[in-house]
Amino acid sequence: MTSNTESCSREEILIDHIISRLPVKSLLRFKCVCKNWCDLFNSLSFIRKHCDNPGNRTHPAVCKFGVNCNHDPEPLRSFNFYVLPEKILTGIVPTHQRLYRCEGVTDFRCIYGPVNGLFVLEKGHYLENVRFCWWNPATRECRLIPKMNFELLDFFDDHTRTAGIGLDLVNNDYKFIWIRVFYDNDKSEVYPKTYVAVYSLNDDSWKFLDEPDLPYDCNLCVSLNCTYLEGLHYWMSVTTDSDGNTTYGIRTFDFATELFGKREPPPFPSDHWGTLMLRCGSIAAISCNDTARAYISFYDIWVTIGEDKWIKVFTINPQIPSHWPQGVWDYDKFIFELTETSSLVFYDHSTKEVTNLGFNHFRLLSSSFCWFLYYKESIVPVKRKEPTPFDNAEYFLTKYR
């Protein structure tokens, strides 16, 4: 005979199993059913189970910021976030869902992520005017990150700045790393120091890293998408010697130990452009010796075997006008932004066909930026225990200064 306790336990397990398969929109409604369900949805084990559920599929997503100069009575700056179907088929323009839109945006700069459905948004283009926030588009939660400025000298100017988002797997702490190198206007040269700070979501605070193992002349390239994997963030690095010779490398950052590391880069020629990308859950690379040229650019695609061995899997030659690589979906569907119209297309290497992704209205936007992303919704919380009225994405994008 089954006891009441065993019966309740089985029922709870069954409910947990069923509920973990629901979309975030349903879970947010069901939070109000009872306190037990609310506590369940906030538990670390359930958040992980929901995020890792096979039914919670990763989708291609597009983030677009731009200015519509034809809007009356004044130009309109907007931030848009779109989600596409998981399966995008050659020759068929996919439908897309606009998950979020904000108008009246000021000085937006970049979006980082996602990691388990979380992003970091960045505003500001000047030395001491940079602001960040955490954002979960599925739950609409947002948290302003406290402002932080390195100790800047009067003669400093911007040189390079790089950032990355990731999860400290030891402490289950989402972190954000910010790397800056400054230019010495007095000496007309790069200031010989790398400044690094790490923000912890658990602690809601910044920490400066003293003497990071990252030379100031080691330039970190922007990846085509978020190159975070299993506790590490990856960047392609470029160093140039006094004779102008370029050397590629790979730098990593461990979010648990907060230490930089090195990996072997792909063996492509030093005169090629190259960077990293995430492809089907693995770190990959793309390189080209004549980037963005209409119809004649050839891109080499590299993947890793083991930790430090690279092989070139194929070379693609998309028959498209002037463009810029944006990312890859699946194994062989490569996303490009067309320079003249700002529209997005994907090139299917297996069929050698090009398909429009259906964002033709992007041609109306000037001064625009586009990001192609991998997106999986989650209920990972970012709001504070006592959130302020300013912890929302609209305030961050339009008013936070």
PDB file of N, CA and C in Angstrom, residues 64-78 101 104 361-368:
ATOM      1  N   LYS A  64      18.324  44.671 -33.264  1.00  0.00           N
ATOM      2  CA  LYS A  64      18.575  45.769 -34.189  1.00  0.00           C
ATOM      3  C   LYS A  64      18.357  47.110 -33.497  1.00  0.00           C
ATOM      4  N   PHE A  65      19.374  47.971 -33.582  1.00  0.00           N
ATOM      5  CA  PHE A  65      19.254  49.354 -33.131  1.00  0.00           C
ATOM      6  C   PHE A  65      19.503  50.256 -34.327  1.00  0.00           C
ATOM      7  N   GLY A  66      18.651  51.266 -34.492  1.00  0.00           N
ATOM      8  CA  GLY A  66      18.856  52.172 -35.611  1.00  0.00           C
ATOM      9  C   GLY A  66      18.010  53.419 -35.482  1.00  0.00           C
ATOM     10  N   VAL A  67      18.230  54.347 -36.416  1.00  0.00           N
ATOM     11  CA  VAL A  67      17.542  55.631 -36.422  1.00  0.00           C
ATOM     12  C   VAL A  67      16.739  55.769 -37.705  1.00  0.00           C
ATOM     13  N   ASN A  68      15.434  56.019 -37.572  1.00  0.00           N
ATOM     14  CA  ASN A  68      14.579  56.294 -38.725  1.00  0.00           C
ATOM     15  C   ASN A  68      14.529  57.806 -38.906  1.00  0.00           C
ATOM     16  N   CYS A  69      15.327  58.310 -39.819  1.00  0.00           N
ATOM     17  CA  CYS A  69      15.429  59.754 -40.024  1.00  0.00           C
ATOM     18  C   CYS A  69      14.219  60.331 -40.746  1.00  0.00           C
ATOM     19  N   ASN A  70      13.366  59.473 -41.308  1.00  0.00           N
ATOM     20  CA  ASN A  70      12.175  59.950 -42.000  1.00  0.00           C
ATOM     21  C   ASN A  70      10.961  60.048 -41.084  1.00  0.00           C
ATOM     22  N   HIS A  71      11.150  59.734 -39.825  1.00  0.00           N
ATOM     23  CA  HIS A  71      10.039  59.779 -38.877  1.00  0.00           C
ATOM     24  C   HIS A  71       9.730  61.220 -38.484  1.00  0.00           C
ATOM     25  N   ASP A  72       8.446  61.562 -38.451  1.00  0.00           N
ATOM     26  CA  ASP A  72       8.019  62.903 -38.043  1.00  0.00           C
ATOM     27  C   ASP A  72       7.480  62.864 -36.623  1.00  0.00           C
ATOM     28  N   PRO A  73       7.667  63.920 -35.839  1.00  0.00           N
ATOM     29  CA  PRO A  73       8.293  65.194 -36.239  1.00  0.00           C
ATOM     30  C   PRO A  73       9.819  65.209 -36.106  1.00  0.00           C
ATOM     31  N   GLU A  74      10.415  64.127 -35.591  1.00  0.00           N
ATOM     32  CA  GLU A  74      11.870  64.081 -35.439  1.00  0.00           C
ATOM     33  C   GLU A  74      12.338  62.651 -35.629  1.00  0.00           C
ATOM     34  N   PRO A  75      13.616  62.446 -35.906  1.00  0.00           N
ATOM     35  CA  PRO A  75      14.134  61.088 -36.088  1.00  0.00           C
ATOM     36  C   PRO A  75      13.836  60.202 -34.884  1.00  0.00           C
ATOM     37  N   LEU A  76      13.549  58.947 -35.158  1.00  0.00           N
ATOM     38  CA  LEU A  76      13.167  58.001 -34.107  1.00  0.00           C
ATOM     39  C   LEU A  76      14.249  56.934 -33.952  1.00  0.00           C
ATOM     40  N   ARG A  77      14.793  56.857 -32.733  1.00  0.00           N
ATOM     41  CA  ARG A  77      15.779  55.826 -32.405  1.00  0.00           C
ATOM     42  C   ARG A  77      15.058  54.663 -31.733  1.00  0.00           C
ATOM     43  N   SER A  78      15.268  53.460 -32.240  1.00  0.00           N
ATOM     44  CA  SER A  78      14.551  52.305 -31.682  1.00  0.00           C
ATOM     45  C   SER A  78      15.482  51.113 -31.478  1.00  0.00           C
ATOM     46  N   ARG A 101      10.308  45.895 -28.239  1.00  0.00           N
ATOM     47  CA  ARG A 101      10.634  47.115 -28.975  1.00  0.00           C
ATOM     48  C   ARG A 101      10.612  48.280 -28.003  1.00  0.00           C
ATOM     49  N   GLY A 104      12.661  55.897 -28.723  1.00  0.00           N
ATOM     50  CA  GLY A 104      13.253  57.002 -27.981  1.00  0.00           C
ATOM     51  C   GLY A 104      14.544  56.634 -27.284  1.00  0.00           C
ATOM     52  N   HIS A 361      12.651  45.920 -43.876  1.00  0.00           N
ATOM     53  CA  HIS A 361      12.400  47.248 -43.313  1.00  0.00           C
ATOM     54  C   HIS A 361      13.644  47.845 -42.660  1.00  0.00           C
ATOM     55  N   PHE A 362      14.682  47.064 -42.494  1.00  0.00           N
ATOM     56  CA  PHE A 362      15.923  47.598 -41.911  1.00  0.00           C
ATOM     57  C   PHE A 362      16.538  48.685 -42.796  1.00  0.00           C
ATOM     58  N   ARG A 363      16.166  48.688 -44.095  1.00  0.00           N
ATOM     59  CA  ARG A 363      16.731  49.691 -44.996  1.00  0.00           C
ATOM     60  C   ARG A 363      16.288  51.107 -44.618  1.00  0.00           C
ATOM     61  N   LEU A 364      15.234  51.206 -43.819  1.00  0.00           N
ATOM     62  CA  LEU A 364      14.744  52.522 -43.400  1.00  0.00           C
ATOM     63  C   LEU A 364      15.585  53.125 -42.281  1.00  0.00           C
ATOM     64  N   LEU A 365      16.456  52.329 -41.701  1.00  0.00           N
ATOM     65  CA  LEU A 365      17.222  52.767 -40.536  1.00  0.00           C
ATOM     66  C   LEU A 365      18.633  53.172 -40.935  1.00  0.00           C
ATOM     67  N   SER A 366      19.082  54.286 -40.409  1.00  0.00           N
ATOM     68  CA  SER A 366      20.467  54.717 -40.599  1.00  0.00           C
ATOM     69  C   SER A 366      21.194  54.642 -39.262  1.00  0.00           C
ATOM     70  N   SER A 367      22.514  54.787 -39.311  1.00  0.00           N
ATOM     71  CA  SER A 367      23.337  54.695 -38.090  1.00  0.00           C
ATOM     72  C   SER A 367      22.937  53.458 -37.285  1.00  0.00           C
ATOM     73  N   SER A 368      22.765  52.344 -37.976  1.00  0.00           N
ATOM     74  CA  SER A 368      22.209  51.155 -37.332  1.00  0.00           C
ATOM     75  C   SER A 368      23.279  50.114 -37.021  1.00  0.00           C
TER      76      SER A 368
END
